[in-house]
């Protein structure tokens, strides 16, 4: 059995004891987060989402052991799709990550994007642009990331639109795209406080997960 299929010891920086990490744990895919910051719902979800994201990134940067998010890129969709954070290594870049979250917070919560179709097209472009950016990153980096077999990417879309409808839009818009590097595409629907008081739809409508190619 090769070392790639075993657990291997890693010395903890705190205790000096050997802690065993699965080698599959160390080969995590890069992550792309696409946040749909569309009014009017963005004004109600912005603070909670950005606070949660900042806390999560702070935790990810401070944990010992193999990093579960080796690379991260972040896109925002408002009146246009915009890359707020090109691919960076998560560990050691907390200041830059926090600056990106602050930029996300600054997106206005008022205004309009004309038509759901417009928002869907911006989302499709963001997914395609992020995948192209990942290919360029892999092409221009040294052997480090490739030596770790980290040549796949997961895309997470955070939206206030019905998740199942977003999945259908993406399936239609990406059917002819080159998705060879895409490991998974996850769509997460979030709600404002006012929406939680309404009748909640089924879990299938609130959380839609579509698998890319492994």
PDB file of C-alpha atoms in Angstrom:
ATOM      1  CA  UNK A   1       0.000   0.000   0.000  1.00  0.00           C
ATOM      2  CA  UNK A   2       1.387   3.371  -0.994  1.00  0.00           C
ATOM      3  CA  UNK A   3       1.739   6.283   1.407  1.00  0.00           C
ATOM      4  CA  UNK A   4      -0.987   8.120  -0.499  1.00  0.00           C
ATOM      5  CA  UNK A   5      -3.514   5.605   0.809  1.00  0.00           C
ATOM      6  CA  UNK A   6      -2.389   5.635   4.426  1.00  0.00           C
ATOM      7  CA  UNK A   7      -2.581   7.893   7.385  1.00  0.00           C
ATOM      8  CA  UNK A   8       0.664   9.738   7.935  1.00  0.00           C
ATOM      9  CA  UNK A   9       2.012  11.343  11.127  1.00  0.00           C
ATOM     10  CA  UNK A  10       2.139  15.104  11.485  1.00  0.00           C
ATOM     11  CA  UNK A  11       3.804  16.733  14.477  1.00  0.00           C
ATOM     12  CA  UNK A  12       1.511  19.111  16.330  1.00  0.00           C
ATOM     13  CA  UNK A  13       3.066  22.531  16.910  1.00  0.00           C
ATOM     14  CA  UNK A  14       1.428  22.772  20.335  1.00  0.00           C
ATOM     15  CA  UNK A  15       2.243  19.484  22.034  1.00  0.00           C
ATOM     16  CA  UNK A  16       4.997  17.936  19.957  1.00  0.00           C
ATOM     17  CA  UNK A  17       2.963  14.727  19.782  1.00  0.00           C
ATOM     18  CA  UNK A  18       2.301  12.913  16.542  1.00  0.00           C
ATOM     19  CA  UNK A  19      -1.205  13.403  15.183  1.00  0.00           C
ATOM     20  CA  UNK A  20      -2.357  11.229  12.310  1.00  0.00           C
ATOM     21  CA  UNK A  21      -4.010  12.890   9.360  1.00  0.00           C
ATOM     22  CA  UNK A  22      -5.527  11.050   6.438  1.00  0.00           C
ATOM     23  CA  UNK A  23      -3.589  11.760   3.245  1.00  0.00           C
ATOM     24  CA  UNK A  24      -6.902  12.354   1.465  1.00  0.00           C
ATOM     25  CA  UNK A  25      -7.551  15.146   3.984  1.00  0.00           C
ATOM     26  CA  UNK A  26      -4.419  16.959   2.792  1.00  0.00           C
ATOM     27  CA  UNK A  27      -5.463  16.895  -0.868  1.00  0.00           C
ATOM     28  CA  UNK A  28      -8.381  19.265  -0.640  1.00  0.00           C
ATOM     29  CA  UNK A  29      -9.687  21.012  -3.774  1.00  0.00           C
ATOM     30  CA  UNK A  30      -9.464  24.737  -4.260  1.00  0.00           C
ATOM     31  CA  UNK A  31     -12.646  26.648  -3.411  1.00  0.00           C
ATOM     32  CA  UNK A  32     -14.544  29.345  -5.262  1.00  0.00           C
ATOM     33  CA  UNK A  33     -17.261  31.262  -3.426  1.00  0.00           C
ATOM     34  CA  UNK A  34     -19.768  33.192  -5.530  1.00  0.00           C
ATOM     35  CA  UNK A  35     -22.015  35.487  -3.490  1.00  0.00           C
ATOM     36  CA  UNK A  36     -25.138  36.857  -5.112  1.00  0.00           C
ATOM     37  CA  UNK A  37     -25.365  40.344  -3.594  1.00  0.00           C
ATOM     38  CA  UNK A  38     -28.540  41.427  -5.323  1.00  0.00           C
ATOM     39  CA  UNK A  39     -30.947  44.019  -3.913  1.00  0.00           C
ATOM     40  CA  UNK A  40     -33.242  44.130  -2.117  1.00  0.00           C
ATOM     41  CA  UNK A  41     -32.391  40.932  -0.213  1.00  0.00           C
ATOM     42  CA  UNK A  42     -28.688  41.833   0.089  1.00  0.00           C
ATOM     43  CA  UNK A  43     -29.479  44.682   2.483  1.00  0.00           C
ATOM     44  CA  UNK A  44     -31.053  42.136   4.859  1.00  0.00           C
ATOM     45  CA  UNK A  45     -28.530  39.290   4.544  1.00  0.00           C
ATOM     46  CA  UNK A  46     -25.259  41.169   4.068  1.00  0.00           C
ATOM     47  CA  UNK A  47     -24.288  41.678   7.712  1.00  0.00           C
ATOM     48  CA  UNK A  48     -25.015  38.134   8.887  1.00  0.00           C
ATOM     49  CA  UNK A  49     -23.384  36.506   5.872  1.00  0.00           C
ATOM     50  CA  UNK A  50     -20.251  38.659   6.004  1.00  0.00           C
ATOM     51  CA  UNK A  51     -19.889  38.186   9.778  1.00  0.00           C
ATOM     52  CA  UNK A  52     -20.154  34.418   9.353  1.00  0.00           C
ATOM     53  CA  UNK A  53     -17.673  34.434   6.472  1.00  0.00           C
ATOM     54  CA  UNK A  54     -15.136  36.508   8.398  1.00  0.00           C
ATOM     55  CA  UNK A  55     -15.404  34.224  11.450  1.00  0.00           C
ATOM     56  CA  UNK A  56     -15.040  31.138   9.292  1.00  0.00           C
ATOM     57  CA  UNK A  57     -11.951  32.451   7.505  1.00  0.00           C
ATOM     58  CA  UNK A  58     -10.360  33.486  10.806  1.00  0.00           C
ATOM     59  CA  UNK A  59     -10.869  29.939  12.071  1.00  0.00           C
ATOM     60  CA  UNK A  60      -9.549  28.382   8.860  1.00  0.00           C
ATOM     61  CA  UNK A  61      -6.374  30.477   9.105  1.00  0.00           C
ATOM     62  CA  UNK A  62      -5.705  29.559  12.735  1.00  0.00           C
ATOM     63  CA  UNK A  63      -6.222  25.782  12.780  1.00  0.00           C
ATOM     64  CA  UNK A  64      -3.225  23.460  13.031  1.00  0.00           C
ATOM     65  CA  UNK A  65      -2.709  20.586  10.651  1.00  0.00           C
ATOM     66  CA  UNK A  66      -3.465  20.371   6.933  1.00  0.00           C
ATOM     67  CA  UNK A  67      -5.497  23.274   5.624  1.00  0.00           C
ATOM     68  CA  UNK A  68      -8.966  22.239   4.509  1.00  0.00           C
ATOM     69  CA  UNK A  69      -9.178  25.231   2.160  1.00  0.00           C
ATOM     70  CA  UNK A  70      -5.752  25.522   0.516  1.00  0.00           C
ATOM     71  CA  UNK A  71      -6.881  28.067  -2.092  1.00  0.00           C
ATOM     72  CA  UNK A  72      -9.820  30.449  -2.176  1.00  0.00           C
ATOM     73  CA  UNK A  73     -11.306  32.840  -4.695  1.00  0.00           C
ATOM     74  CA  UNK A  74     -14.373  35.005  -4.153  1.00  0.00           C
ATOM     75  CA  UNK A  75     -16.781  36.548  -6.640  1.00  0.00           C
ATOM     76  CA  UNK A  76     -19.693  38.887  -6.019  1.00  0.00           C
ATOM     77  CA  UNK A  77     -22.700  39.440  -8.266  1.00  0.00           C
ATOM     78  CA  UNK A  78     -24.526  42.748  -7.974  1.00  0.00           C
ATOM     79  CA  UNK A  79     -25.016  45.011 -10.961  1.00  0.00           C
ATOM     80  CA  UNK A  80     -22.179  43.097 -12.566  1.00  0.00           C
ATOM     81  CA  UNK A  81     -20.058  40.091 -11.692  1.00  0.00           C
ATOM     82  CA  UNK A  82     -16.793  41.003 -10.017  1.00  0.00           C
ATOM     83  CA  UNK A  83     -13.826  39.019  -8.739  1.00  0.00           C
ATOM     84  CA  UNK A  84     -13.127  40.410  -5.269  1.00  0.00           C
ATOM     85  CA  UNK A  85     -10.396  37.886  -4.500  1.00  0.00           C
ATOM     86  CA  UNK A  86      -8.251  36.092  -7.084  1.00  0.00           C
ATOM     87  CA  UNK A  87      -6.919  32.742  -5.912  1.00  0.00           C
ATOM     88  CA  UNK A  88      -4.823  33.036  -2.755  1.00  0.00           C
ATOM     89  CA  UNK A  89      -3.597  30.570  -0.174  1.00  0.00           C
ATOM     90  CA  UNK A  90      -5.858  30.806   2.851  1.00  0.00           C
ATOM     91  CA  UNK A  91      -3.257  30.162   5.524  1.00  0.00           C
ATOM     92  CA  UNK A  92      -1.107  33.214   6.179  1.00  0.00           C
ATOM     93  CA  UNK A  93      -3.418  35.618   4.334  1.00  0.00           C
ATOM     94  CA  UNK A  94      -5.951  36.577   7.008  1.00  0.00           C
ATOM     95  CA  UNK A  95      -5.471  40.327   6.492  1.00  0.00           C
ATOM     96  CA  UNK A  96      -6.157  40.027   2.774  1.00  0.00           C
ATOM     97  CA  UNK A  97      -9.161  37.789   3.371  1.00  0.00           C
ATOM     98  CA  UNK A  98     -10.639  40.257   5.844  1.00  0.00           C
ATOM     99  CA  UNK A  99     -10.100  43.073   3.363  1.00  0.00           C
ATOM    100  CA  UNK A 100     -12.038  41.066   0.785  1.00  0.00           C
ATOM    101  CA  UNK A 101     -14.927  40.568   3.217  1.00  0.00           C
ATOM    102  CA  UNK A 102     -14.981  44.312   3.883  1.00  0.00           C
ATOM    103  CA  UNK A 103     -15.203  44.921   0.148  1.00  0.00           C
ATOM    104  CA  UNK A 104     -18.133  42.503   0.021  1.00  0.00           C
ATOM    105  CA  UNK A 105     -19.826  44.412   2.854  1.00  0.00           C
ATOM    106  CA  UNK A 106     -19.517  47.648   0.899  1.00  0.00           C
ATOM    107  CA  UNK A 107     -21.697  46.459  -1.973  1.00  0.00           C
ATOM    108  CA  UNK A 108     -24.902  48.553  -1.925  1.00  0.00           C
ATOM    109  CA  UNK A 109     -28.073  46.839  -0.785  1.00  0.00           C
ATOM    110  CA  UNK A 110     -30.299  49.102  -2.814  1.00  0.00           C
ATOM    111  CA  UNK A 111     -30.917  49.410  -6.521  1.00  0.00           C
ATOM    112  CA  UNK A 112     -32.025  46.815  -9.023  1.00  0.00           C
ATOM    113  CA  UNK A 113     -30.832  44.250 -11.522  1.00  0.00           C
ATOM    114  CA  UNK A 114     -33.392  44.109 -14.298  1.00  0.00           C
ATOM    115  CA  UNK A 115     -34.932  40.677 -14.567  1.00  0.00           C
ATOM    116  CA  UNK A 116     -34.063  37.290 -13.093  1.00  0.00           C
ATOM    117  CA  UNK A 117     -32.591  36.320 -16.448  1.00  0.00           C
ATOM    118  CA  UNK A 118     -29.995  39.074 -16.068  1.00  0.00           C
ATOM    119  CA  UNK A 119     -28.978  37.761 -12.664  1.00  0.00           C
ATOM    120  CA  UNK A 120     -28.808  34.213 -14.034  1.00  0.00           C
ATOM    121  CA  UNK A 121     -26.546  35.300 -16.877  1.00  0.00           C
ATOM    122  CA  UNK A 122     -24.215  37.091 -14.457  1.00  0.00           C
ATOM    123  CA  UNK A 123     -24.065  33.953 -12.343  1.00  0.00           C
ATOM    124  CA  UNK A 124     -23.248  31.764 -15.347  1.00  0.00           C
ATOM    125  CA  UNK A 125     -20.476  34.153 -16.365  1.00  0.00           C
ATOM    126  CA  UNK A 126     -19.075  34.186 -12.845  1.00  0.00           C
ATOM    127  CA  UNK A 127     -18.869  30.389 -12.770  1.00  0.00           C
ATOM    128  CA  UNK A 128     -17.182  30.231 -16.176  1.00  0.00           C
ATOM    129  CA  UNK A 129     -14.795  33.078 -15.348  1.00  0.00           C
ATOM    130  CA  UNK A 130     -13.830  31.497 -12.035  1.00  0.00           C
ATOM    131  CA  UNK A 131     -13.095  28.143 -13.677  1.00  0.00           C
ATOM    132  CA  UNK A 132     -10.975  29.868 -16.320  1.00  0.00           C
ATOM    133  CA  UNK A 133      -9.121  31.741 -13.595  1.00  0.00           C
ATOM    134  CA  UNK A 134      -8.433  28.422 -11.855  1.00  0.00           C
ATOM    135  CA  UNK A 135      -6.983  26.921 -15.037  1.00  0.00           C
ATOM    136  CA  UNK A 136      -4.722  29.945 -15.459  1.00  0.00           C
ATOM    137  CA  UNK A 137      -3.628  29.735 -11.830  1.00  0.00           C
ATOM    138  CA  UNK A 138      -2.689  26.060 -12.223  1.00  0.00           C
ATOM    139  CA  UNK A 139      -0.863  26.788 -15.471  1.00  0.00           C
ATOM    140  CA  UNK A 140       1.252  29.593 -14.008  1.00  0.00           C
ATOM    141  CA  UNK A 141       2.027  28.245 -10.539  1.00  0.00           C
ATOM    142  CA  UNK A 142       5.027  26.112  -9.741  1.00  0.00           C
ATOM    143  CA  UNK A 143       4.993  22.430  -8.927  1.00  0.00           C
ATOM    144  CA  UNK A 144       3.711  22.834  -5.351  1.00  0.00           C
ATOM    145  CA  UNK A 145       0.009  22.650  -5.968  1.00  0.00           C
ATOM    146  CA  UNK A 146       0.341  20.092  -8.741  1.00  0.00           C
ATOM    147  CA  UNK A 147       2.591  17.892  -6.628  1.00  0.00           C
ATOM    148  CA  UNK A 148      -0.243  17.695  -4.098  1.00  0.00           C
ATOM    149  CA  UNK A 149      -2.657  16.503  -6.823  1.00  0.00           C
ATOM    150  CA  UNK A 150      -4.749  19.544  -6.034  1.00  0.00           C
ATOM    151  CA  UNK A 151      -6.030  20.103  -9.539  1.00  0.00           C
ATOM    152  CA  UNK A 152      -9.764  20.238  -8.931  1.00  0.00           C
ATOM    153  CA  UNK A 153     -12.043  22.973  -7.671  1.00  0.00           C
ATOM    154  CA  UNK A 154     -15.342  23.255  -5.827  1.00  0.00           C
ATOM    155  CA  UNK A 155     -17.708  26.148  -6.548  1.00  0.00           C
ATOM    156  CA  UNK A 156     -20.238  27.307  -3.946  1.00  0.00           C
ATOM    157  CA  UNK A 157     -22.975  29.732  -4.978  1.00  0.00           C
ATOM    158  CA  UNK A 158     -24.764  31.634  -2.192  1.00  0.00           C
ATOM    159  CA  UNK A 159     -28.084  33.038  -3.389  1.00  0.00           C
ATOM    160  CA  UNK A 160     -31.391  34.390  -2.089  1.00  0.00           C
ATOM    161  CA  UNK A 161     -33.213  32.946  -5.104  1.00  0.00           C
ATOM    162  CA  UNK A 162     -34.909  29.526  -4.966  1.00  0.00           C
ATOM    163  CA  UNK A 163     -32.051  27.042  -5.025  1.00  0.00           C
ATOM    164  CA  UNK A 164     -33.664  24.538  -7.368  1.00  0.00           C
ATOM    165  CA  UNK A 165     -34.312  27.219  -9.976  1.00  0.00           C
ATOM    166  CA  UNK A 166     -30.693  28.397  -9.790  1.00  0.00           C
ATOM    167  CA  UNK A 167     -29.498  24.817 -10.297  1.00  0.00           C
ATOM    168  CA  UNK A 168     -31.667  24.469 -13.397  1.00  0.00           C
ATOM    169  CA  UNK A 169     -30.328  27.753 -14.778  1.00  0.00           C
ATOM    170  CA  UNK A 170     -26.742  26.642 -14.224  1.00  0.00           C
ATOM    171  CA  UNK A 171     -27.305  23.182 -15.687  1.00  0.00           C
ATOM    172  CA  UNK A 172     -28.704  24.773 -18.829  1.00  0.00           C
ATOM    173  CA  UNK A 173     -26.082  27.517 -19.034  1.00  0.00           C
ATOM    174  CA  UNK A 174     -23.081  25.248 -18.403  1.00  0.00           C
ATOM    175  CA  UNK A 175     -24.088  22.181 -20.414  1.00  0.00           C
ATOM    176  CA  UNK A 176     -21.593  22.942 -23.206  1.00  0.00           C
ATOM    177  CA  UNK A 177     -18.818  24.298 -20.975  1.00  0.00           C
ATOM    178  CA  UNK A 178     -15.527  22.578 -20.164  1.00  0.00           C
ATOM    179  CA  UNK A 179     -16.053  21.378 -16.591  1.00  0.00           C
ATOM    180  CA  UNK A 180     -13.204  18.895 -16.392  1.00  0.00           C
ATOM    181  CA  UNK A 181     -11.618  20.647 -13.387  1.00  0.00           C
ATOM    182  CA  UNK A 182     -14.934  21.079 -11.535  1.00  0.00           C
ATOM    183  CA  UNK A 183     -15.313  18.609  -8.683  1.00  0.00           C
ATOM    184  CA  UNK A 184     -18.577  19.940  -7.311  1.00  0.00           C
ATOM    185  CA  UNK A 185     -20.993  22.827  -7.737  1.00  0.00           C
ATOM    186  CA  UNK A 186     -23.003  23.611  -4.614  1.00  0.00           C
ATOM    187  CA  UNK A 187     -25.947  26.038  -4.514  1.00  0.00           C
ATOM    188  CA  UNK A 188     -26.990  27.341  -1.085  1.00  0.00           C
ATOM    189  CA  UNK A 189     -30.152  29.400  -0.639  1.00  0.00           C
ATOM    190  CA  UNK A 190     -30.266  31.888   2.243  1.00  0.00           C
ATOM    191  CA  UNK A 191     -33.268  33.660   3.738  1.00  0.00           C
ATOM    192  CA  UNK A 192     -33.868  37.057   5.247  1.00  0.00           C
ATOM    193  CA  UNK A 193     -35.392  37.338   8.716  1.00  0.00           C
ATOM    194  CA  UNK A 194     -38.761  38.264   7.201  1.00  0.00           C
ATOM    195  CA  UNK A 195     -38.792  35.189   4.971  1.00  0.00           C
ATOM    196  CA  UNK A 196     -38.274  32.857   7.942  1.00  0.00           C
ATOM    197  CA  UNK A 197     -41.720  33.877   9.206  1.00  0.00           C
ATOM    198  CA  UNK A 198     -43.350  32.563   6.061  1.00  0.00           C
ATOM    199  CA  UNK A 199     -44.111  28.958   5.230  1.00  0.00           C
ATOM    200  CA  UNK A 200     -40.784  27.251   4.658  1.00  0.00           C
ATOM    201  CA  UNK A 201     -40.390  25.227   1.477  1.00  0.00           C
ATOM    202  CA  UNK A 202     -39.128  21.674   1.494  1.00  0.00           C
ATOM    203  CA  UNK A 203     -35.410  20.945   2.068  1.00  0.00           C
ATOM    204  CA  UNK A 204     -35.108  20.027  -1.609  1.00  0.00           C
ATOM    205  CA  UNK A 205     -36.042  23.598  -2.508  1.00  0.00           C
ATOM    206  CA  UNK A 206     -33.843  25.250   0.094  1.00  0.00           C
ATOM    207  CA  UNK A 207     -30.686  23.311  -0.530  1.00  0.00           C
ATOM    208  CA  UNK A 208     -29.711  22.086  -3.968  1.00  0.00           C
ATOM    209  CA  UNK A 209     -26.490  20.285  -4.679  1.00  0.00           C
ATOM    210  CA  UNK A 210     -25.353  19.342  -8.142  1.00  0.00           C
ATOM    211  CA  UNK A 211     -22.287  17.219  -8.701  1.00  0.00           C
ATOM    212  CA  UNK A 212     -19.649  18.086 -11.268  1.00  0.00           C
ATOM    213  CA  UNK A 213     -17.092  15.656 -12.587  1.00  0.00           C
ATOM    214  CA  UNK A 214     -14.791  13.885 -10.119  1.00  0.00           C
TER     215      UNK A 214
END
